[in-house]
Amino acid sequence: MFGIVRPCSHRLGDGLKAQWMAHLCGLCLALRGDHGQFARVVTNYDGLLISVLTEAQTEHVAGGRRTAGPCPLRGMRTASVAQGEGARLAAAVSLVLASAKVRDHVADGDGILARRPVAAAARRVAAKWGKAGSRTGSDVGFDTAVLVDAVERQTGIEALAGPGTPVLTVTEPTETATAAAFAHTAVLAGRPGNAAPLAEAGRLFGRLAHLLDAVEDKEADAASGAWNPLTATGTDLTEARRLADDALRGIRLALREVDFADGTLAHLLLAHELRRSVDRAFGTASCSHNGEGSHGPHAPSASTPQQGPGASGPWVPTGPGPYPPHGSAGPYGSQNPYGGGQAGPGGPGGPAGPGGPGGFGGGPSPQPPKPGKRGFFAGCAAAIGLCCTCKVCCADEFEGPWSRKKREGWCSECCSTDCSCCEACSICECCECCSCCDC
């Protein structure tokens, strides 16, 4: 599951989450139905945008959804999934681009692909995916030659790029490929007037995808000596962020020109979640519009004392109310969780006080023995359980399947539980787009 648009289920809400999962599962099942089980490995979060855009422009008709059987990744539950030409176009695009990616890794001799037998097998798989994607694309009226041409031109452009070359020269083939795929959704939906603005949105989305991939891989590429567009062209992160922000604005403007039947999910993914993807890649918080990012006005600094329940000095409230009465002993007042009149853990009944877990006179609490690492097969079973229950994504904390170390869920910090939501699109009101924020 790769891609730059990875929405958090907490922000989507039940309705939009069900829609998003319908397209994700629809893409996966379209790959399986047309090309076999192994083709499902190219399922990706960005590919489902093709299916989302197609449905967003289409009036709801019978046959747009079907009930899929139980799946381990859904906790062995059935689900309503998207089907039709949008899912098949997404499958075709995913296969062709995955084929090109595999060939690129083989050419570079990355990792295990440096071994000749493995490289030969990978070439055969890539060729099969390329032909399958072309066949499916032809079935839905999309010529995948534009994708293949873009991939082939990419190699030549990278070979010629150097310091001073505009980084947008390097991103152009990706922009062209995604523009063609986005524009064809208008053809499938029977809305040819949407082709031009969707092509523009797709072009800018391709630019963002290329830039964010380069930003996230910059340090790793430098360590391994791999080619990176930002390093090769001498583009610094400040300029890359400016280009990314410009692309975000351009996508929002292009979406305003599209005639959607129901564009709520498309708007959320391409206007809001894409912004969070940029923030994530550049190391800022998930919502930079209200100053919560690491560069915002509320970011903590070394000179700012962080006071709270465990800090020295008087307690100063830092979050939203309600607050305890003035003069109460700390944030808990007389109702502190340790009992007694003390406001800290050293009071009677506290962890370090008389009668606490450390015994009379304090001292550290006895710690249970740490569990050992799991073996390979036990770890595999635990990993499957984590995936089936979605704990890896949605849990605040989970235990590593092999190491048994505590790890944070992928979405544990991506959304705020006290965020105000606008009823128009179920999005955080701090954002600058949608009906409540002029998008």
Tab-separated table of C-alpha atoms in Angstrom:
chain	number	residue	atom	x	y	z
A	1	MET	CA	0.000	0.000	0.000
A	2	PHE	CA	2.060	2.947	-1.201
A	3	GLY	CA	1.039	6.463	-2.114
A	4	ILE	CA	1.175	10.008	-0.819
A	5	VAL	CA	-2.528	10.388	0.056
A	6	ARG	CA	-3.010	8.324	3.210
A	7	PRO	CA	-6.096	9.644	5.018
A	8	CYS	CA	-6.693	8.995	8.696
A	9	SER	CA	-9.880	7.069	9.454
A	10	HIS	CA	-10.553	9.364	12.436
A	11	ARG	CA	-10.855	12.366	10.135
A	12	LEU	CA	-12.861	10.619	7.452
A	13	GLY	CA	-15.766	9.684	9.679
A	14	ASP	CA	-17.838	6.554	9.162
A	15	GLY	CA	-19.526	7.608	5.920
A	16	LEU	CA	-16.460	8.804	4.004
A	17	LYS	CA	-14.317	6.020	5.431
A	18	ALA	CA	-16.765	3.479	4.007
A	19	GLN	CA	-16.587	5.213	0.613
A	20	TRP	CA	-12.791	5.337	0.676
A	21	MET	CA	-12.543	1.665	1.617
A	22	ALA	CA	-15.025	0.822	-1.142
A	23	HIS	CA	-12.664	2.304	-3.723
A	24	LEU	CA	-9.547	0.764	-2.163
A	25	CYS	CA	-11.125	-2.699	-2.100
A	26	GLY	CA	-12.621	-2.103	-5.540
A	27	LEU	CA	-9.168	-1.422	-6.997
A	28	CYS	CA	-7.735	-4.501	-5.291
A	29	LEU	CA	-10.552	-6.738	-6.546
A	30	ALA	CA	-10.393	-5.271	-10.060
A	31	LEU	CA	-6.720	-6.234	-10.182
A	32	ARG	CA	-7.523	-9.728	-8.976
A	33	GLY	CA	-10.488	-10.167	-11.302
A	34	ASP	CA	-8.650	-9.123	-14.477
A	35	HIS	CA	-5.088	-10.184	-13.738
A	36	GLY	CA	-4.968	-12.759	-10.935
A	37	GLN	CA	-4.133	-12.781	-7.245
A	38	PHE	CA	-0.517	-11.660	-7.533
A	39	ALA	CA	-1.508	-8.445	-9.325
A	40	ARG	CA	-3.124	-7.259	-6.091
A	41	VAL	CA	0.323	-6.325	-4.735
A	42	VAL	CA	0.242	-3.149	-6.871
A	43	THR	CA	-2.825	-1.836	-5.002
A	44	ASN	CA	-1.964	1.678	-3.880
A	45	TYR	CA	-3.625	4.624	-2.202
A	46	ASP	CA	-3.002	7.069	-5.043
A	47	GLY	CA	-4.382	4.746	-7.712
A	48	LEU	CA	-7.797	4.684	-6.089
A	49	LEU	CA	-8.087	8.429	-6.744
A	50	ILE	CA	-8.900	7.498	-10.351
A	51	SER	CA	-11.863	5.444	-9.154
A	52	VAL	CA	-12.916	8.197	-6.720
A	53	LEU	CA	-12.862	10.878	-9.425
A	54	THR	CA	-14.838	8.727	-11.848
A	55	GLU	CA	-17.584	8.052	-9.331
A	56	ALA	CA	-17.606	11.673	-8.106
A	57	GLN	CA	-18.635	12.815	-11.589
A	58	THR	CA	-21.227	10.094	-12.092
A	59	GLU	CA	-24.807	10.151	-10.968
A	60	HIS	CA	-25.504	7.221	-8.666
A	61	VAL	CA	-26.710	4.296	-10.754
A	62	ALA	CA	-27.396	0.650	-10.007
A	63	GLY	CA	-24.336	-1.535	-10.402
A	64	GLY	CA	-21.817	0.979	-9.098
A	65	ARG	CA	-21.324	-1.110	-5.978
A	66	ARG	CA	-21.289	-4.796	-5.165
A	67	THR	CA	-20.904	-6.790	-1.978
A	68	ALA	CA	-17.497	-8.434	-1.675
A	69	GLY	CA	-16.848	-11.535	0.394
A	70	PRO	CA	-14.884	-11.705	3.657
A	71	CYS	CA	-11.281	-10.514	3.515
A	72	PRO	CA	-8.535	-10.844	6.192
A	73	LEU	CA	-7.624	-7.168	5.768
A	74	ARG	CA	-11.197	-6.255	6.694
A	75	GLY	CA	-11.256	-8.527	9.723
A	76	MET	CA	-13.042	-11.238	7.665
A	77	ARG	CA	-16.026	-8.979	7.067
A	78	THR	CA	-17.960	-8.430	3.870
A	79	ALA	CA	-18.104	-4.936	2.395
A	80	SER	CA	-19.670	-2.865	-0.337
A	81	VAL	CA	-16.963	-2.149	-2.920
A	82	ALA	CA	-16.744	0.000	-6.036
A	83	GLN	CA	-16.790	-1.657	-9.423
A	84	GLY	CA	-16.963	-0.617	-13.035
A	85	GLU	CA	-14.809	1.334	-15.450
A	86	GLY	CA	-13.344	3.681	-12.844
A	87	ALA	CA	-11.902	0.791	-10.815
A	88	ARG	CA	-10.608	-0.871	-13.985
A	89	LEU	CA	-8.924	2.337	-15.169
A	90	ALA	CA	-7.285	2.658	-11.751
A	91	ALA	CA	-6.094	-0.943	-12.063
A	92	ALA	CA	-4.662	-0.329	-15.539
A	93	VAL	CA	-2.761	2.782	-14.442
A	94	SER	CA	-1.445	1.034	-11.312
A	95	LEU	CA	-0.191	-1.962	-13.312
A	96	VAL	CA	1.582	0.082	-15.970
A	97	LEU	CA	3.292	2.363	-13.446
A	98	ALA	CA	4.237	-0.588	-11.198
A	99	SER	CA	5.723	-2.315	-14.228
A	100	ALA	CA	7.832	0.740	-14.971
A	101	LYS	CA	8.904	0.993	-11.337
A	102	VAL	CA	10.079	-2.630	-11.283
A	103	ARG	CA	12.051	-2.166	-14.508
A	104	ASP	CA	13.649	0.946	-13.027
A	105	HIS	CA	14.736	-0.942	-9.901
A	106	VAL	CA	16.111	-3.773	-12.029
A	107	ALA	CA	18.106	-1.306	-14.146
A	108	ASP	CA	19.536	0.279	-10.991
A	109	GLY	CA	20.320	-3.112	-9.431
A	110	ASP	CA	18.572	-2.169	-6.200
A	111	GLY	CA	18.829	-4.617	-3.321
A	112	ILE	CA	18.050	-8.211	-4.164
A	113	LEU	CA	17.378	-7.230	-7.782
A	114	ALA	CA	21.141	-7.008	-8.261
A	115	ARG	CA	21.139	-10.828	-8.472
A	116	ARG	CA	20.659	-12.052	-12.013
A	117	PRO	CA	18.043	-14.789	-11.375
A	118	VAL	CA	15.898	-12.401	-9.339
A	119	ALA	CA	16.316	-9.617	-11.895
A	120	ALA	CA	15.276	-11.956	-14.710
A	121	ALA	CA	12.131	-12.979	-12.821
A	122	ALA	CA	11.343	-9.323	-12.052
A	123	ARG	CA	11.649	-8.421	-15.743
A	124	ARG	CA	9.156	-11.120	-16.670
A	125	VAL	CA	6.712	-9.878	-14.030
A	126	ALA	CA	7.132	-6.269	-15.181
A	127	ALA	CA	6.518	-7.251	-18.816
A	128	LYS	CA	3.390	-9.183	-17.832
A	129	TRP	CA	2.046	-6.255	-15.810
A	130	GLY	CA	2.750	-3.808	-18.612
A	131	LYS	CA	0.828	-5.895	-21.160
A	132	ALA	CA	-2.029	-6.511	-18.718
A	133	GLY	CA	-2.333	-2.826	-17.906
A	134	SER	CA	-2.322	-1.919	-21.590
A	135	ARG	CA	-5.051	-4.481	-22.276
A	136	THR	CA	-7.286	-3.249	-19.462
A	137	GLY	CA	-6.674	0.375	-20.433
A	138	SER	CA	-7.739	-0.400	-23.971
A	139	ASP	CA	-10.924	-2.013	-22.645
A	140	VAL	CA	-11.938	1.275	-21.000
A	141	GLY	CA	-10.768	3.461	-23.900
A	142	PHE	CA	-7.505	4.663	-22.335
A	143	ASP	CA	-4.261	4.510	-24.296
A	144	THR	CA	-1.555	3.557	-21.793
A	145	ALA	CA	1.123	4.485	-24.347
A	146	VAL	CA	1.204	7.963	-22.779
A	147	LEU	CA	2.226	6.361	-19.478
A	148	VAL	CA	4.888	4.173	-21.083
A	149	ASP	CA	6.265	7.126	-23.044
A	150	ALA	CA	6.455	9.224	-19.873
A	151	VAL	CA	8.398	6.504	-18.059
A	152	GLU	CA	10.843	6.098	-20.936
A	153	ARG	CA	11.435	9.835	-21.214
A	154	GLN	CA	12.004	10.053	-17.471
A	155	THR	CA	15.195	8.012	-17.712
A	156	GLY	CA	16.694	10.279	-20.377
A	157	ILE	CA	15.734	13.465	-18.553
A	158	GLU	CA	17.330	12.248	-15.320
A	159	ALA	CA	20.531	11.356	-17.160
A	160	LEU	CA	20.825	14.909	-18.520
A	161	ALA	CA	19.756	16.772	-15.373
A	162	GLY	CA	22.387	18.523	-13.293
A	163	PRO	CA	22.941	21.562	-11.068
A	164	GLY	CA	20.900	24.445	-12.421
A	165	THR	CA	18.356	22.262	-14.221
A	166	PRO	CA	14.847	23.296	-13.132
A	167	VAL	CA	13.421	20.532	-10.997
A	168	LEU	CA	10.123	20.895	-12.871
A	169	THR	CA	11.913	19.616	-15.963
A	170	VAL	CA	12.483	16.375	-14.091
A	171	THR	CA	8.889	16.124	-12.846
A	172	GLU	CA	7.337	16.774	-16.291
A	173	PRO	CA	6.915	13.123	-17.389
A	174	THR	CA	5.109	12.260	-14.149
A	175	GLU	CA	2.895	15.320	-14.584
A	176	THR	CA	1.993	14.285	-18.141
A	177	ALA	CA	1.109	10.728	-17.129
A	178	THR	CA	-1.142	11.688	-14.222
A	179	ALA	CA	-2.808	14.452	-16.241
A	180	ALA	CA	-3.855	11.917	-18.871
A	181	ALA	CA	-5.215	9.484	-16.270
A	182	PHE	CA	-7.198	12.167	-14.405
A	183	ALA	CA	-8.623	13.596	-17.627
A	184	HIS	CA	-9.878	10.195	-18.807
A	185	THR	CA	-12.115	9.928	-15.739
A	186	ALA	CA	-14.206	12.704	-17.305
A	187	VAL	CA	-14.581	10.606	-20.457
A	188	LEU	CA	-15.689	7.561	-18.456
A	189	ALA	CA	-18.187	9.670	-16.493
A	190	GLY	CA	-19.635	11.231	-19.641
A	191	ARG	CA	-18.591	14.765	-18.682
A	192	PRO	CA	-16.090	15.875	-21.357
A	193	GLY	CA	-16.182	19.438	-20.054
A	194	ASN	CA	-14.353	18.274	-16.937
A	195	ALA	CA	-11.383	16.916	-18.885
A	196	ALA	CA	-9.385	20.167	-18.970
A	197	PRO	CA	-9.580	21.093	-15.260
A	198	LEU	CA	-8.995	17.465	-14.243
A	199	ALA	CA	-5.958	17.305	-16.519
A	200	GLU	CA	-4.609	20.384	-14.729
A	201	ALA	CA	-5.316	18.844	-11.315
A	202	GLY	CA	-3.645	15.619	-12.437
A	203	ARG	CA	-0.600	17.448	-13.751
A	204	LEU	CA	-0.097	19.209	-10.422
A	205	PHE	CA	-0.792	16.023	-8.485
A	206	GLY	CA	1.963	14.299	-10.475
A	207	ARG	CA	4.299	17.159	-9.640
A	208	LEU	CA	3.499	16.810	-5.957
A	209	ALA	CA	3.928	13.040	-6.011
A	210	HIS	CA	7.379	13.394	-7.569
A	211	LEU	CA	8.467	16.204	-5.252
A	212	LEU	CA	7.277	14.541	-2.045
A	213	ASP	CA	8.906	11.267	-3.000
A	214	ALA	CA	12.171	13.140	-3.544
A	215	VAL	CA	11.863	14.969	-0.206
A	216	GLU	CA	11.135	11.806	1.779
A	217	ASP	CA	13.993	9.880	0.119
A	218	LYS	CA	16.561	12.696	0.115
A	219	GLU	CA	18.573	11.571	3.146
A	220	ALA	CA	18.377	7.876	2.301
A	221	ASP	CA	19.447	8.563	-1.299
A	222	ALA	CA	22.381	10.646	-0.083
A	223	ALA	CA	23.498	7.838	2.225
A	224	SER	CA	23.242	5.182	-0.494
A	225	GLY	CA	24.471	7.347	-3.369
A	226	ALA	CA	21.213	6.953	-5.270
A	227	TRP	CA	19.988	9.603	-7.707
A	228	ASN	CA	17.629	12.178	-6.238
A	229	PRO	CA	16.055	15.010	-8.268
A	230	LEU	CA	16.482	17.619	-5.544
A	231	THR	CA	20.146	16.799	-4.974
A	232	ALA	CA	20.931	16.457	-8.677
A	233	THR	CA	19.384	19.802	-9.622
A	234	GLY	CA	20.567	21.647	-6.509
A	235	THR	CA	17.005	22.412	-5.382
A	236	ASP	CA	16.798	23.142	-1.655
A	237	LEU	CA	13.880	22.191	0.590
A	238	THR	CA	12.631	25.782	0.764
A	239	GLU	CA	12.157	25.909	-2.993
A	240	ALA	CA	10.651	22.413	-2.997
A	241	ARG	CA	8.120	23.493	-0.363
A	242	ARG	CA	7.238	26.598	-2.377
A	243	LEU	CA	6.589	24.473	-5.455
A	244	ALA	CA	4.534	22.024	-3.398
A	245	ASP	CA	2.381	24.799	-1.938
A	246	ASP	CA	1.855	26.289	-5.396
A	247	ALA	CA	0.739	22.887	-6.659
A	248	LEU	CA	-1.718	22.560	-3.773
A	249	ARG	CA	-3.274	25.916	-4.602
A	250	GLY	CA	-3.453	24.995	-8.267
A	251	ILE	CA	-5.243	21.733	-7.515
A	252	ARG	CA	-7.833	23.496	-5.368
A	253	LEU	CA	-8.453	26.055	-8.121
A	254	ALA	CA	-8.767	23.322	-10.748
A	255	LEU	CA	-11.255	21.375	-8.626
A	256	ARG	CA	-13.504	24.449	-8.503
A	257	GLU	CA	-13.944	24.171	-12.277
A	258	VAL	CA	-14.999	20.508	-12.188
A	259	ASP	CA	-18.695	19.670	-12.367
A	260	PHE	CA	-19.071	16.940	-9.728
A	261	ALA	CA	-22.219	14.972	-8.981
A	262	ASP	CA	-20.894	14.381	-5.451
A	263	GLY	CA	-17.337	15.566	-4.964
A	264	THR	CA	-17.117	15.335	-1.165
A	265	LEU	CA	-14.616	12.481	-0.987
A	266	ALA	CA	-12.595	13.755	-3.956
A	267	HIS	CA	-12.432	17.187	-2.344
A	268	LEU	CA	-11.332	15.742	0.987
A	269	LEU	CA	-8.538	13.679	-0.566
A	270	LEU	CA	-7.209	16.214	-3.059
A	271	ALA	CA	-7.723	19.441	-1.098
A	272	HIS	CA	-7.293	18.430	2.544
A	273	GLU	CA	-5.427	15.142	2.798
A	274	LEU	CA	-2.978	16.215	0.124
A	275	ARG	CA	-2.115	19.239	2.282
A	276	ARG	CA	-1.427	16.895	5.195
A	277	SER	CA	0.774	14.763	2.940
A	278	VAL	CA	2.882	17.817	2.170
A	279	ASP	CA	3.113	18.718	5.856
A	280	ARG	CA	4.113	15.157	6.688
A	281	ALA	CA	6.829	15.020	4.030
A	282	PHE	CA	8.353	18.329	5.140
A	283	GLY	CA	8.149	17.499	8.840
A	284	THR	CA	5.408	19.911	9.853
A	285	ALA	CA	2.247	19.002	11.737
A	286	SER	CA	-0.734	17.454	10.006
A	287	CYS	CA	-2.689	20.712	10.064
A	288	SER	CA	-0.552	23.762	9.385
A	289	HIS	CA	-3.403	26.211	8.763
A	290	ASN	CA	-3.964	27.118	12.406
A	291	GLY	CA	-0.318	27.297	13.466
A	292	GLU	CA	-0.142	23.806	14.934
A	293	GLY	CA	2.760	22.859	12.710
A	294	SER	CA	6.298	22.721	13.976
A	295	HIS	CA	6.883	26.137	12.409
A	296	GLY	CA	3.644	27.697	13.572
A	297	PRO	CA	3.221	30.423	16.169
A	298	HIS	CA	2.315	27.898	18.849
A	299	ALA	CA	5.341	25.678	18.349
A	300	PRO	CA	7.267	25.078	21.578
A	301	SER	CA	10.722	26.561	21.821
A	302	ALA	CA	13.687	25.946	24.059
A	303	SER	CA	13.051	29.239	25.810
A	304	THR	CA	9.433	28.445	26.572
A	305	PRO	CA	8.972	26.565	29.854
A	306	GLN	CA	6.554	23.681	29.468
A	307	GLN	CA	4.577	23.595	32.677
A	308	GLY	CA	1.974	21.073	33.544
A	309	PRO	CA	1.010	18.484	36.104
A	310	GLY	CA	4.562	17.205	36.489
A	311	ALA	CA	6.511	20.461	36.127
A	312	SER	CA	8.066	22.501	38.879
A	313	GLY	CA	6.512	25.807	39.827
A	314	PRO	CA	2.860	26.820	39.699
A	315	TRP	CA	0.680	24.971	37.269
A	316	VAL	CA	-0.279	27.005	34.231
A	317	PRO	CA	-3.159	25.762	32.049
A	318	THR	CA	-2.059	25.318	28.444
A	319	GLY	CA	-5.022	23.600	26.812
A	320	PRO	CA	-8.735	24.217	26.452
A	321	GLY	CA	-10.853	24.455	29.615
A	322	PRO	CA	-12.521	23.833	31.924
A	323	TYR	CA	-9.828	24.563	34.501
A	324	PRO	CA	-9.770	23.950	38.265
A	325	PRO	CA	-10.637	26.816	40.625
A	326	HIS	CA	-7.904	29.282	41.412
A	327	GLY	CA	-5.868	28.149	44.394
A	328	SER	CA	-6.580	24.437	44.024
A	329	ALA	CA	-3.666	22.107	44.324
A	330	GLY	CA	-2.595	21.581	40.745
A	331	PRO	CA	-4.722	20.518	37.836
A	332	TYR	CA	-6.571	17.892	39.836
A	333	GLY	CA	-7.503	20.028	42.831
A	334	SER	CA	-8.668	17.937	45.754
A	335	GLN	CA	-9.667	15.160	43.378
A	336	ASN	CA	-6.136	14.167	42.420
A	337	PRO	CA	-5.859	10.610	41.155
A	338	TYR	CA	-3.354	9.595	43.825
A	339	GLY	CA	-5.602	10.300	46.805
A	340	GLY	CA	-4.873	12.517	49.807
A	341	GLY	CA	-4.224	16.202	49.668
A	342	GLN	CA	-0.973	16.061	47.753
A	343	ALA	CA	-1.134	17.019	44.115
A	344	GLY	CA	1.839	14.990	42.942
A	345	PRO	CA	2.983	11.407	42.879
A	346	GLY	CA	4.916	11.797	46.131
A	347	GLY	CA	1.836	12.142	48.348
A	348	PRO	CA	0.233	9.467	50.468
A	349	GLY	CA	-1.040	6.738	48.231
A	350	GLY	CA	1.024	8.003	45.309
A	351	PRO	CA	3.485	5.857	43.427
A	352	ALA	CA	6.411	7.176	45.466
A	353	GLY	CA	4.608	7.804	48.765
A	354	PRO	CA	3.558	5.785	51.807
A	355	GLY	CA	1.187	3.044	50.864
A	356	GLY	CA	1.998	3.363	47.183
A	357	PRO	CA	3.383	0.692	44.878
A	358	GLY	CA	6.933	1.504	45.978
A	359	GLY	CA	6.238	0.620	49.604
A	360	PHE	CA	6.551	2.798	52.695
A	361	GLY	CA	9.115	5.500	52.193
A	362	GLY	CA	8.872	5.558	48.409
A	363	GLY	CA	11.212	4.004	45.912
A	364	PRO	CA	10.662	2.673	42.425
A	365	SER	CA	7.715	0.438	41.769
A	366	PRO	CA	8.448	-3.185	40.972
A	367	GLN	CA	8.449	-3.680	37.207
A	368	PRO	CA	7.133	-6.823	35.552
A	369	PRO	CA	9.701	-8.747	33.541
A	370	LYS	CA	9.949	-7.627	29.936
A	371	PRO	CA	8.606	-10.155	27.427
A	372	GLY	CA	11.146	-11.619	25.053
A	373	LYS	CA	11.088	-11.277	21.284
A	374	ARG	CA	8.789	-13.451	19.265
A	375	GLY	CA	10.076	-16.017	16.830
A	376	PHE	CA	9.637	-15.618	13.096
A	377	PHE	CA	6.397	-17.564	12.715
A	378	ALA	CA	4.852	-16.216	15.928
A	379	GLY	CA	5.736	-12.702	14.764
A	380	CYS	CA	4.098	-13.352	11.398
A	381	ALA	CA	0.932	-14.465	13.154
A	382	ALA	CA	0.996	-11.355	15.353
A	383	ALA	CA	1.561	-9.138	12.307
A	384	ILE	CA	-1.447	-10.652	10.541
A	385	GLY	CA	-3.533	-10.033	13.647
A	386	LEU	CA	-2.432	-6.392	13.788
A	387	CYS	CA	-3.358	-5.879	10.135
A	388	CYS	CA	-6.712	-7.623	10.415
A	389	THR	CA	-7.699	-5.535	13.430
A	390	CYS	CA	-6.291	-2.281	11.946
A	391	LYS	CA	-4.302	-1.650	15.138
A	392	VAL	CA	-1.217	-0.672	13.145
A	393	CYS	CA	-3.108	2.325	11.773
A	394	CYS	CA	-5.773	3.217	14.295
A	395	ALA	CA	-4.486	2.167	17.718
A	396	ASP	CA	-2.793	4.793	19.880
A	397	GLU	CA	-0.162	2.207	20.730
A	398	PHE	CA	0.535	-1.371	19.690
A	399	GLU	CA	3.161	-4.007	20.352
A	400	GLY	CA	5.652	-4.741	17.585
A	401	PRO	CA	4.931	-8.204	16.182
A	402	TRP	CA	8.514	-9.439	16.463
A	403	SER	CA	10.350	-7.041	18.793
A	404	ARG	CA	7.339	-6.588	21.142
A	405	LYS	CA	8.395	-2.984	21.604
A	406	LYS	CA	5.659	-0.398	22.076
A	407	ARG	CA	5.025	1.573	18.912
A	408	GLU	CA	2.650	4.410	18.079
A	409	GLY	CA	-0.175	3.806	15.637
A	410	TRP	CA	0.287	5.462	12.275
A	411	CYS	CA	-2.683	7.741	12.901
A	412	SER	CA	-2.136	8.299	16.640
A	413	GLU	CA	-1.057	11.917	16.146
A	414	CYS	CA	-2.598	12.770	12.811
A	415	CYS	CA	-5.813	14.270	14.066
A	416	SER	CA	-7.084	16.240	16.977
A	417	THR	CA	-9.959	14.952	19.063
A	418	ASP	CA	-11.075	18.447	19.967
A	419	CYS	CA	-11.100	19.698	16.388
A	420	SER	CA	-14.202	21.596	15.383
A	421	CYS	CA	-15.753	20.257	12.212
A	422	CYS	CA	-17.742	22.025	9.560
A	423	GLU	CA	-20.991	20.352	8.609
A	424	ALA	CA	-20.552	21.092	4.920
A	425	CYS	CA	-17.735	18.628	4.320
A	426	SER	CA	-16.826	17.107	7.712
A	427	ILE	CA	-13.412	18.709	7.570
A	428	CYS	CA	-11.478	20.653	10.183
A	429	GLU	CA	-12.599	24.266	10.105
A	430	CYS	CA	-9.007	25.464	10.347
A	431	CYS	CA	-8.488	24.655	6.673
A	432	GLU	CA	-8.805	27.324	4.031
A	433	CYS	CA	-10.970	25.457	1.584
A	434	CYS	CA	-14.496	24.063	1.058
A	435	SER	CA	-17.736	25.929	1.501
A	436	CYS	CA	-16.735	27.068	4.981
A	437	CYS	CA	-13.323	28.186	3.790
A	438	ASP	CA	-13.847	29.341	0.213
A	439	CYS	CA	-12.684	26.331	-1.781
